Amino acid sequence: MNFYKRVAFATLLVLQAFALKAEDGHRLWLRMTGNENAIKIHNDTKGQNPLDVADETKTLRIALSELQFYIRENVSIHVEVDANAPKNDGFSITRKGDEIFIKSASSVGVLYGAFALIRLQETGKMPKKGSTIVEVPSSPLRLLNHWDNLNGTIERGFAGRSIFWSNEGDIINQNAALISEYGRANASIGINGTVLNNVNASPQMLTSERIGQTKRVAQILAPYGIKVYLSVNFASPKALGDVSTADPLDPDVIKWWQNKVKEIYDAIPNFGGFLVKANSEGEPGPQDFGRTHVDGANMLADALKPYGGIVMWRAFVYAANSPDRANQAYDEFMPFDGQFRDNVILQVKNGPVDFQPREPVHPLFYSLKHTKVMPEFQITQEYLGESIHSVFLAPMWKELTDVFKMTEGVAGVSNIGNSVNWCGSDMAQANWYAFGRLAWNQNLTSKEIADEWLKQTFTTDKKFVTPMTKVMLESHEACVNYMMPMGIHHIFAGGHHYGPEPWYAPRGVRADWTPPYYHKAAADGMGFDRTRNGSNNVSLYPEPLASTFNDVNKCPEKYLLWFHHVGWTQKLPCGETLWNRLCHKYDEGVRAAESFNATWAKMAQFIDKERFEKLHILYDRQAKDAWWWRDACLLYFQTFSNLPFPKDCPPARHDLQTLMRYHLAIDNYTAAPIDQLP
Ligand code: BDP
């Protein structure tokens, strides 16, 4: 080893020694141990191009050092940026004897190849002699969306404060090393873009001072192949006091945005573009000036076009007093199909209401034919137990990716904060990981992702990986069952969205912000009639889905109460009455949560004490919360059904009055990330 390498290696060992002492989760799935073998690494890239760009050179250097430090087998590795190799961030890995060749048309592709090789090694799948692997990502845009506010708080964040912004001024320099680690972690799973601020965007984001700070983040992330994007407030020109209106057709407004975009690109040449939440939940938008989504999005798109920037325009819109919120995005956007510029992408949440534990696929994914569309998933568990419940979200996201090709891109609302383990809970890291892996390859199965994540994050020991893979794979369905099975949705407590409050309906609150709007429980039954006789939401789907959803006997049980209002004693295709089935589904959820807790309790011997104990507290709490959810929902719905629990269902542990007096999460638990709990 030369001097530089020896120093670097010694530093690495010291860092690892520290890290080994305390398994605080900070290293995520990148827990590889270093390798003293001086494996031979060759950079076979010919000529100067494309390595005449400083960031490209840095990217390649990162790839080389990752391989140098972490590949343990005695092989020699050749990396090469070559125009004939896989393009679009793709790479090939070829093994001939003890030589491994990583090739890509870009240096970031080589970096992805390097991380892929390390992942294969860590999961016991090092390429065999004579084999070739070629990977090209499913989605060109693989983006995190941070809902970080400029004062450092994070909307729906359960892992501490923002790593980018703070009230106390510029924390970016202070956090430079952390932001670089963030870049590395994202690059290791193929994420190539990040929106740095909340969709409920402050106009202040576009001041010169904040653009300067954004530039710094962009510089730190560029070598990892990550572009930065910003959420913008549509009223910025007016709100910042520069123009008297924000009307997208006003020449002064158009000029303002052109100048602002130029200012950004002068500072950040590889800037990605804008994300916009307009005319939604009180945010300003073109409709405030009698204009349309198309007028607004295209005006911004035209300003960004000369620089190659894009607009991600969100389709999450709904107005008060609509008879069915699930119809609204479709009604507002379908008439515009084909009218958006080619650098506009409509960003659509996976379901038509709002990141519920389960929703049918948003109808816009089936119907938009001439508009670019990218799904928006929520990695942070706003509606799935925050950073307290361990719920692996890949199976939920697969419900969309199994029917929709993400050819334009995909966004995930991040669960990252300055909590030492990044996500508030060690298990929640799996959702960040799964998002990146699915964005890279939407055909991966949930099982493959869980398996490789567990092996890298905890141990490759089968006695741990096998039972915990099962727990992870069952965890989403369990959460649906103990919170809101059979198509029930949005019965959360108002505001924090952690615990159940199906009864929440204070006077003066918009109907569509209260659970009774969604569950419609009454003496005759429960569920939202979205059939052709009801809100006709079923007709927004193509055939045969529309007819299947419309028919109470054919509608999948998991969507039953989403599409139908069903009588309490009505017999379902499974043979049970609605009431009995509902009781059994809640019980299934509780039993599963208890079994996860019991399985985890047996895992102590396989992993470190620190993470074991923290998660043990969480799994225990999840099981208790599952009981709380089940009792609250069943006892409340029982006031309408007036029916007893079926004989094989255990009696409630709580009484309804008590459950209604306390608010799960607010009075009982603090919403602080677990590693900050007393
Ligand atoms: C809802 C969240 C809210 C977000 C909104 C959005 O409760 O905090 O601002 O989505 O996506 O789920 O814009």
XYZ file of C-alpha atoms and ligand atoms in Angstrom:
691
model
C 0.000 0.000 0.000
C 1.241 3.467 -0.763
C 1.311 6.163 1.889
C -2.026 7.741 0.901
C -3.767 4.405 0.944
C -2.259 3.450 4.287
C -3.421 6.664 5.919
C -6.863 6.321 4.407
C -7.067 2.709 5.487
C -5.969 3.469 9.034
C -8.618 6.191 9.239
C -11.187 3.748 8.010
C -10.244 1.193 10.657
C -10.465 3.799 13.397
C -13.875 4.884 12.121
C -15.010 1.300 12.026
C -13.757 0.627 15.524
C -15.894 3.510 16.726
C -18.834 2.363 14.741
C -18.550 -1.189 16.052
C -18.636 -0.030 19.614
C -21.992 1.598 19.265
C -24.442 0.198 16.755
C -26.479 3.341 16.605
C -27.865 2.642 13.154
C -25.995 5.499 11.555
C -24.224 3.283 9.048
C -27.535 2.114 7.569
C -27.109 -0.815 5.165
C -23.500 0.214 4.501
C -21.925 -1.720 7.345
C -19.231 -3.485 5.307
C -15.916 -4.083 7.003
C -12.788 -2.919 5.269
C -10.279 -5.076 3.524
C -6.576 -5.038 4.140
C -5.896 -6.941 0.917
C -4.436 -4.538 -1.544
C -6.762 -5.532 -4.346
C -5.737 -4.229 -7.706
C -7.963 -1.559 -9.164
C -7.442 -0.306 -12.683
C -9.056 2.677 -14.267
C -9.293 1.680 -17.923
C -11.145 4.804 -19.019
C -9.610 6.062 -22.247
C -8.966 9.680 -23.107
C -10.094 12.726 -21.233
C -13.736 12.665 -22.113
C -15.979 12.499 -20.083
C -13.587 12.789 -17.182
C -12.685 16.345 -17.953
C -15.638 17.385 -15.799
C -14.517 17.784 -12.204
C -17.549 16.050 -10.676
C -17.172 13.106 -13.033
C -13.606 12.622 -11.887
C -14.712 12.781 -8.268
C -17.483 10.282 -8.949
C -15.049 7.837 -10.430
C -12.685 8.349 -7.528
C -15.469 7.543 -5.077
C -16.244 4.365 -7.004
C -12.593 3.347 -6.952
C -12.186 3.940 -3.232
C -15.390 2.068 -2.326
C -14.087 -0.929 -4.247
C -10.609 -0.542 -2.827
C -11.849 -0.516 0.748
C -14.657 -2.981 0.668
C -14.082 -5.759 -1.831
C -12.597 -8.560 0.217
C -12.035 -11.245 -2.381
C -8.625 -11.355 -3.955
C -9.585 -10.123 -7.399
C -8.433 -7.339 -9.622
C -11.052 -4.878 -10.731
C -11.148 -2.817 -13.898
C -13.497 0.109 -14.130
C -14.140 1.885 -17.363
C -16.290 4.718 -18.626
C -16.918 3.694 -22.198
C -19.437 5.107 -24.666
C -20.347 1.580 -25.804
C -21.179 0.364 -22.314
C -24.729 0.503 -20.841
C -26.159 4.029 -20.882
C -28.723 5.928 -18.808
C -26.962 5.233 -15.498
C -26.751 1.529 -16.321
C -23.661 -0.647 -15.945
C -22.283 -4.079 -16.665
C -20.232 -6.275 -14.372
C -18.302 -9.056 -16.057
C -16.147 -11.576 -14.298
C -13.378 -13.415 -16.108
C -11.394 -15.565 -13.732
C -10.145 -13.295 -10.998
C -10.689 -10.159 -13.001
C -13.870 -8.139 -12.683
C -14.811 -5.447 -15.206
C -17.281 -2.694 -14.315
C -18.325 -0.620 -17.313
C -20.760 2.154 -17.946
C -21.228 5.011 -20.368
C -21.019 7.396 -17.404
C -18.956 7.655 -14.263
C -22.076 7.586 -12.098
C -23.009 4.311 -13.794
C -19.616 2.974 -12.719
C -20.379 4.148 -9.174
C -23.700 2.275 -9.238
C -21.837 -0.763 -10.538
C -19.327 -0.505 -7.687
C -22.099 -0.374 -5.095
C -23.875 -3.246 -6.823
C -20.749 -5.381 -6.608
C -20.363 -4.575 -2.921
C -24.042 -5.423 -2.343
C -23.585 -8.752 -4.103
C -20.593 -9.509 -1.918
C -22.412 -8.524 1.285
C -25.409 -10.672 0.440
C -23.273 -13.673 -0.481
C -23.785 -13.431 -4.227
C -20.381 -12.416 -5.541
C -20.433 -12.930 -9.360
C -19.239 -16.310 -10.516
C -16.399 -16.687 -12.966
C -17.629 -16.273 -16.530
C -20.789 -14.387 -15.563
C -22.077 -11.002 -16.731
C -24.661 -8.779 -15.093
C -26.237 -5.859 -16.934
C -28.486 -3.396 -15.144
C -30.284 -0.334 -16.454
C -32.683 1.504 -14.134
C -36.462 1.372 -14.623
C -36.818 5.098 -13.968
C -34.592 7.915 -15.146
C -35.648 10.152 -12.210
C -35.280 8.516 -8.806
C -36.026 11.322 -6.417
C -36.436 11.904 -2.728
C -38.811 14.680 -1.711
C -37.919 16.292 1.595
C -40.785 18.024 3.324
C -38.235 20.129 5.212
C -39.124 23.650 6.251
C -36.566 26.429 6.220
C -36.811 26.705 10.026
C -35.560 23.118 10.331
C -38.823 21.386 11.194
C -39.985 18.585 8.923
C -43.618 18.198 7.941
C -44.646 14.627 8.742
C -41.056 13.918 9.743
C -40.450 11.547 12.638
C -36.673 11.534 12.758
C -35.602 14.844 14.185
C -34.852 18.001 12.284
C -33.761 18.865 8.786
C -30.187 18.141 7.779
C -30.346 21.045 5.289
C -32.154 23.942 6.923
C -32.292 25.659 10.259
C -33.669 28.762 11.886
C -30.239 29.449 13.209
C -29.010 30.268 9.728
C -26.864 28.163 7.460
C -26.295 24.675 8.844
C -25.106 23.297 5.556
C -21.434 23.868 6.226
C -21.811 22.430 9.694
C -23.533 19.375 8.197
C -21.271 19.028 5.156
C -19.941 15.621 6.203
C -23.435 14.394 7.034
C -24.809 15.600 3.704
C -21.966 13.818 1.983
C -22.853 10.587 3.844
C -26.440 11.155 2.758
C -25.227 11.405 -0.839
C -23.243 8.202 -0.522
C -26.177 6.292 0.995
C -28.467 7.479 -1.783
C -25.946 6.664 -4.504
C -25.579 3.170 -3.063
C -29.230 2.489 -3.962
C -29.359 4.524 -7.154
C -31.244 7.644 -6.018
C -30.199 10.480 -8.325
C -32.157 13.534 -7.258
C -33.508 15.265 -4.209
C -36.025 18.020 -3.584
C -34.650 19.895 -0.607
C -37.737 21.629 0.818
C -41.379 21.146 1.707
C -44.044 21.142 -0.997
C -45.841 23.627 1.238
C -43.050 25.897 0.123
C -41.939 29.128 1.658
C -41.386 31.912 -0.906
C -38.153 32.559 1.036
C -36.699 29.474 -0.639
C -36.017 31.624 -3.693
C -34.098 34.437 -2.022
C -30.493 34.819 -3.145
C -29.315 33.740 0.282
C -31.200 30.428 0.117
C -30.111 29.847 -3.468
C -26.533 30.241 -2.254
C -27.131 27.590 0.401
C -28.748 25.306 -2.155
C -25.654 25.690 -4.310
C -23.531 24.373 -1.470
C -25.738 21.283 -1.074
C -25.667 20.761 -4.833
C -21.851 20.850 -4.788
C -21.641 18.275 -2.017
C -24.086 15.938 -3.740
C -22.912 16.266 -7.358
C -20.066 13.720 -7.104
C -22.660 11.166 -5.962
C -24.650 11.733 -9.123
C -27.416 13.560 -7.259
C -29.091 16.670 -8.642
C -30.958 19.068 -6.427
C -34.458 20.375 -7.079
C -36.574 22.875 -5.168
C -40.236 23.090 -4.246
C -41.506 26.517 -5.191
C -44.376 28.595 -3.931
C -46.417 29.669 -6.929
C -47.016 33.119 -5.454
C -43.275 33.814 -4.978
C -42.992 36.803 -7.359
C -45.706 38.579 -5.408
C -44.875 37.257 -1.968
C -41.262 38.407 -2.273
C -42.561 41.865 -3.122
C -41.127 42.052 -6.654
C -44.311 41.987 -8.747
C -47.862 42.938 -7.803
C -49.325 39.619 -9.005
C -48.341 35.973 -9.588
C -50.649 35.532 -12.597
C -48.783 33.100 -14.863
C -49.812 34.985 -17.998
C -48.613 38.369 -16.759
C -45.443 39.457 -18.637
C -43.778 40.748 -15.456
C -44.425 37.456 -13.711
C -43.036 35.506 -16.666
C -39.945 37.708 -16.674
C -39.556 37.291 -12.917
C -39.471 33.515 -13.204
C -37.078 33.674 -16.169
C -34.695 35.826 -14.156
C -35.017 33.624 -11.087
C -34.329 30.496 -13.093
C -31.269 32.152 -14.646
C -30.028 33.166 -11.211
C -30.388 29.555 -10.028
C -28.619 28.046 -13.043
C -25.822 30.612 -12.845
C -25.222 29.329 -9.322
C -26.061 25.642 -9.895
C -25.449 24.536 -13.495
C -26.748 21.013 -12.826
C -29.934 22.169 -11.059
C -32.821 19.753 -11.690
C -35.987 21.849 -11.648
C -39.096 22.681 -9.644
C -41.696 20.716 -7.721
C -45.026 22.530 -7.339
C -48.019 22.042 -5.069
C -50.549 24.479 -6.484
C -54.149 25.141 -5.541
C -54.100 22.390 -2.997
C -54.742 22.626 0.738
C -54.551 26.418 0.662
C -51.330 26.715 -1.356
C -51.438 29.400 -4.062
C -51.704 28.475 -7.717
C -52.778 29.627 -11.156
C -56.478 29.176 -10.319
C -56.166 32.143 -7.940
C -55.853 34.257 -11.099
C -58.486 32.497 -13.154
C -55.828 30.416 -14.934
C -55.368 26.660 -15.182
C -52.830 24.050 -14.079
C -51.590 24.010 -17.677
C -51.055 27.795 -17.722
C -49.103 27.584 -14.477
C -47.007 24.518 -15.213
C -46.158 25.517 -18.787
C -45.055 28.995 -17.801
C -42.527 27.519 -15.339
C -41.550 24.832 -17.837
C -40.760 27.454 -20.474
C -38.525 29.305 -18.045
C -36.629 26.090 -17.199
C -36.457 24.668 -20.707
C -33.326 26.486 -21.966
C -31.359 24.921 -19.111
C -32.791 21.422 -19.372
C -34.830 21.818 -16.169
C -38.149 20.150 -15.462
C -41.380 20.906 -13.602
C -42.955 18.266 -11.415
C -46.517 19.467 -11.001
C -48.433 17.666 -8.263
C -51.875 16.254 -8.908
C -52.750 16.192 -5.199
C -55.718 18.552 -5.364
C -59.088 18.543 -3.681
C -61.539 21.241 -2.757
C -63.829 21.409 0.246
C -67.415 20.226 -0.140
C -66.788 17.796 -2.954
C -69.093 14.769 -2.764
C -66.089 12.474 -3.415
C -62.519 13.580 -2.875
C -61.289 10.478 -4.724
C -62.674 11.871 -8.002
C -61.124 15.283 -7.891
C -57.619 14.943 -9.279
C -59.035 12.964 -12.173
C -61.714 15.568 -12.837
C -59.207 18.416 -12.731
C -56.402 16.873 -14.754
C -57.908 14.537 -17.342
C -59.258 17.425 -19.458
C -55.651 18.681 -19.796
C -54.178 15.416 -21.060
C -51.818 16.315 -23.905
C -51.569 20.025 -23.079
C -48.521 20.063 -20.818
C -45.052 20.876 -22.161
C -42.686 17.961 -22.589
C -40.616 19.062 -19.597
C -43.631 18.877 -17.286
C -44.247 15.691 -15.339
C -47.450 15.240 -13.383
C -46.565 13.861 -9.968
C -49.407 11.664 -8.737
C -49.744 10.012 -5.315
C -50.110 6.249 -5.560
C -53.718 6.348 -4.355
C -56.524 8.813 -5.109
C -57.075 10.086 -1.560
C -53.858 10.432 0.400
C -51.138 7.898 1.262
C -53.566 5.735 3.233
C -52.432 2.320 4.516
C -54.300 0.917 1.538
C -55.905 2.558 -1.454
C -56.656 1.290 -4.921
C -54.276 2.603 -7.587
C -54.969 6.222 -8.566
C -57.151 6.189 -11.708
C -54.891 8.771 -13.408
C -52.219 6.079 -13.800
C -54.535 4.227 -16.159
C -56.062 7.131 -17.997
C -53.492 9.816 -18.830
C -52.174 8.960 -22.275
C -50.416 12.097 -23.480
C -48.960 13.443 -20.257
C -45.768 12.454 -18.511
C -46.600 10.934 -15.126
C -44.494 9.955 -12.155
C -45.782 8.323 -8.970
C -45.243 9.887 -5.564
C -44.859 7.434 -2.690
C -44.629 8.371 0.949
C -41.611 6.819 2.620
C -42.213 8.653 5.876
C -44.960 6.799 7.735
C -47.439 9.611 8.246
C -50.346 7.182 8.111
C -48.569 3.953 9.003
C -47.461 4.344 12.589
C -44.816 7.069 12.174
C -41.358 5.912 13.265
C -42.924 3.758 15.992
C -44.515 0.922 13.982
C -42.297 -1.302 11.851
C -44.106 -1.470 8.538
C -42.210 -2.466 5.411
C -43.724 -0.506 2.561
C -42.392 -2.333 -0.510
C -45.473 -4.613 -0.721
C -47.712 -1.539 -0.722
C -45.727 0.222 -3.446
C -45.668 -2.957 -5.511
C -49.460 -2.699 -5.756
C -48.785 0.239 -8.079
C -45.518 -0.812 -9.695
C -47.070 -4.146 -10.666
C -49.527 -2.320 -12.940
C -47.712 0.888 -13.911
C -44.347 1.338 -15.609
C -42.388 4.185 -14.058
C -40.752 5.264 -17.285
C -40.564 8.975 -16.435
C -39.523 8.745 -12.807
C -40.668 8.267 -9.261
C -40.602 10.354 -6.094
C -40.602 9.271 -2.463
C -41.399 11.580 0.462
C -38.352 11.111 2.637
C -38.259 9.786 6.201
C -34.817 11.247 6.874
C -33.875 13.714 9.594
C -30.909 14.454 11.834
C -31.749 11.552 14.136
C -28.586 9.506 14.620
C -30.092 6.555 12.753
C -31.479 8.905 10.078
C -35.064 7.577 10.130
C -36.072 7.553 13.809
C -36.231 3.757 13.831
C -33.784 1.186 12.474
C -36.588 -0.659 10.728
C -37.770 2.500 8.961
C -34.442 2.560 7.121
C -35.764 -0.393 5.127
C -38.307 1.903 3.484
C -35.687 4.388 2.304
C -33.714 1.436 0.968
C -36.748 -0.202 -0.659
C -37.755 3.030 -2.351
C -34.342 3.375 -3.971
C -34.198 -0.258 -5.018
C -37.684 -0.194 -6.566
C -36.938 3.074 -8.345
C -33.881 1.358 -9.776
C -35.647 -1.882 -10.639
C -39.388 -1.955 -10.261
C -39.411 -5.679 -10.953
C -37.570 -6.582 -7.775
C -39.832 -8.462 -5.387
C -40.506 -7.267 -1.856
C -38.876 -10.458 -0.654
C -35.652 -9.832 -2.558
C -35.472 -6.320 -1.156
C -36.210 -7.352 2.440
C -33.692 -10.163 2.235
C -30.835 -8.045 0.927
C -31.616 -5.183 3.296
C -31.660 -7.428 6.374
C -28.407 -9.101 5.372
C -26.601 -5.811 4.946
C -28.159 -4.014 7.881
C -28.041 -6.741 10.530
C -26.524 -10.123 9.724
C -26.503 -12.789 7.049
C -27.366 -15.464 9.623
C -30.303 -17.422 8.235
C -31.801 -17.844 11.673
C -32.283 -14.101 11.696
C -32.914 -13.375 8.028
C -35.595 -16.034 7.423
C -37.991 -15.151 10.249
C -37.413 -11.418 9.902
C -38.021 -11.488 6.149
C -41.370 -13.078 6.950
C -42.122 -10.414 9.556
C -41.263 -7.649 7.116
C -43.332 -9.123 4.318
C -46.388 -9.521 6.542
C -46.062 -6.163 8.258
C -47.928 -3.994 5.758
C -50.963 -6.260 5.558
C -50.956 -6.513 9.355
C -50.967 -2.730 9.704
C -53.827 -2.448 7.220
C -55.734 -5.056 9.219
C -55.310 -3.530 12.654
C -55.847 0.037 11.404
C -58.333 -0.026 8.552
C -59.049 -3.317 6.803
C -61.378 -4.052 3.883
C -61.002 -0.674 2.186
C -61.703 1.545 5.200
C -59.634 4.714 4.962
C -58.796 7.969 6.655
C -60.163 7.202 10.111
C -57.165 8.794 11.808
C -57.157 11.328 14.561
C -57.323 14.798 13.089
C -53.955 16.505 12.761
C -51.302 14.008 13.769
C -52.581 10.928 11.927
C -51.142 8.422 14.378
C -53.988 6.928 16.353
C -57.585 6.023 15.534
C -60.408 8.516 15.852
C -63.183 7.268 13.593
C -65.525 9.505 15.610
C -63.530 12.729 15.003
C -65.899 15.338 13.535
C -65.783 18.630 15.420
C -68.170 21.312 14.252
C -66.591 23.736 11.795
C -63.966 21.288 10.440
C -64.257 20.532 6.708
C -66.198 17.307 6.203
C -63.438 15.757 4.086
C -60.994 16.249 6.937
C -63.102 14.050 9.228
C -63.355 10.237 9.273
C -67.181 9.968 9.039
C -66.923 11.438 5.502
C -64.946 8.326 4.549
C -66.355 5.429 6.588
C -70.024 6.486 6.485
C -70.914 4.135 9.329
C -74.644 4.207 10.055
C -77.381 1.893 11.248
C -77.651 0.340 7.782
C -73.959 -0.490 7.368
C -70.726 1.237 6.446
C -68.473 2.135 3.501
C -68.314 4.782 0.772
C -70.604 4.123 -2.170
C -68.375 4.856 -5.151
C -70.315 2.597 -7.515
C -72.234 3.760 -10.572
C -75.149 4.420 -8.208
C -72.931 6.362 -5.865
C -70.113 8.807 -6.644
C -69.319 6.823 -9.793
C -65.615 6.742 -8.979
C -65.530 3.194 -10.398
C -66.062 4.626 -13.881
C -62.738 6.447 -13.739
C -61.097 3.026 -14.116
C -60.732 1.135 -17.399
C -62.624 -2.105 -17.971
C -62.647 -4.747 -16.656
C -61.602 -2.964 -13.443
C -64.596 -0.607 -13.490
C -67.134 -3.447 -13.602
C -65.209 -5.531 -11.092
C -65.029 -2.697 -8.586
C -68.685 -1.855 -9.224
C -69.935 -5.338 -8.357
C -70.106 -5.962 -4.619
C -69.631 -9.677 -5.182
C -66.597 -9.278 -7.417
C -64.893 -6.319 -5.783
C -61.677 -7.502 -4.073
C -62.337 -7.646 -0.341
C -59.375 -5.361 0.319
C -61.274 -2.545 -1.459
C -64.812 -3.481 -0.426
C -65.637 -0.543 1.849
C -63.700 1.829 -0.398
C -66.172 1.227 -3.213
C -69.314 -0.027 -1.456
C -71.663 0.781 1.366
C -72.381 -2.661 2.786
C -75.034 -3.770 5.298
C -73.778 -5.067 8.648
C -75.379 -8.465 8.208
C -74.883 -8.678 4.452
C -73.204 -11.965 3.490
C -69.889 -11.502 1.710
C -68.453 -13.852 -0.919
C -66.231 -15.337 1.835
C -69.412 -16.593 3.568
C -69.257 -14.268 6.582
C -71.351 -11.207 7.331
C -69.676 -7.824 7.033
C -69.657 -7.328 10.806
C -68.107 -10.692 11.586
C -65.548 -10.362 8.833
C -64.540 -6.919 10.055
C -64.022 -8.234 13.584
C -61.936 -11.099 12.255
C -59.782 -8.822 10.098
C -58.994 -6.518 13.038
C -58.113 -9.589 15.059
C -55.850 -10.869 12.317
C -53.981 -7.577 12.471
C -53.578 -7.706 16.237
C -52.408 -11.321 16.166
C -49.840 -10.500 13.490
C -48.492 -7.509 15.448
C -48.168 -9.714 18.517
C -46.374 -12.378 16.521
C -43.874 -9.796 15.200
C -43.114 -8.793 18.757
C -42.655 -12.436 19.757
C -40.381 -13.133 16.788
C -38.267 -10.073 17.457
C -37.893 -11.115 21.103
C -36.024 -14.209 19.866
C -33.544 -12.221 17.775
C -31.350 -10.903 20.597
C -28.674 -13.527 20.081
C -28.062 -12.614 16.450
C -27.549 -8.882 16.566
C -26.166 -6.027 18.624
C -27.791 -5.160 21.922
C -28.352 -1.502 21.054
C -30.555 -1.974 18.043
C -32.175 -5.082 19.466
C -33.364 -3.282 22.557
C -34.618 -0.171 20.824
C -36.626 -2.207 18.361
C -37.909 -4.444 21.110
C -39.522 -1.422 22.743
C -41.020 -0.454 19.393
C -42.378 -3.892 18.508
C -43.943 -4.087 21.949
C -45.577 -0.726 21.516
C -46.789 -1.637 18.036
C -48.573 -4.706 19.424
C -50.202 -2.612 22.145
C -51.208 0.062 19.638
C -52.711 -2.623 17.431
C -55.029 -3.556 20.313
C -55.858 0.091 20.798
C -56.715 0.485 17.120
C -58.802 -2.666 17.042
C -60.764 -1.810 20.164
C -61.328 1.814 19.203
C -62.579 0.952 15.727
C -64.657 -2.100 16.583
C -66.262 -0.566 19.685
C -67.086 2.579 17.751
C -68.512 0.749 14.706
C -70.423 -1.464 17.123
C -72.416 1.581 18.235
C -73.894 1.449 14.711
C -74.017 -2.291 14.056
C -75.401 -3.150 17.513
C -73.996 -6.627 17.063
C -71.846 -8.669 19.435
C -68.293 -9.739 18.568
C -68.264 -13.210 16.997
C -67.625 -15.926 19.603
C -64.034 -16.567 18.556
C -63.082 -12.884 18.942
C -61.596 -11.892 22.283
C -63.363 -9.157 24.225
C -62.048 -5.602 24.028
C -59.248 -4.631 26.399
C -60.303 -1.008 26.549
C -63.635 0.728 26.845
C -64.768 3.222 24.271
C -65.129 6.161 26.660
C -61.514 5.889 27.748
C -60.308 5.497 24.176
C -62.242 8.582 23.179
C -60.826 10.607 26.042
C -57.170 9.878 25.283
C -55.561 10.475 21.954
C -53.112 7.807 21.034
C -49.775 9.543 20.339
C -50.751 12.905 21.737
C -51.546 12.183 25.362
C -49.924 8.822 25.694
C -46.904 8.865 23.512
C -44.701 11.588 22.343
C -44.174 11.810 18.614
C -40.443 12.332 19.093
C -38.162 9.910 17.272
C -37.545 6.893 19.392
C -33.872 7.567 19.944
C -34.823 10.851 21.548
C -37.436 9.352 23.855
C -36.648 9.305 27.545
C -50.960 15.151 3.417
C -50.199 15.650 4.603
C -49.814 17.098 4.495
C -49.138 17.346 3.149
C -50.038 16.868 2.037
C -49.379 16.940 0.671
O -50.988 15.459 5.748
O -48.959 17.396 5.570
O -48.823 18.685 3.002
O -50.351 15.526 2.211
O -48.994 15.902 0.163
O -50.894 13.764 3.465
O -49.255 18.010 0.098
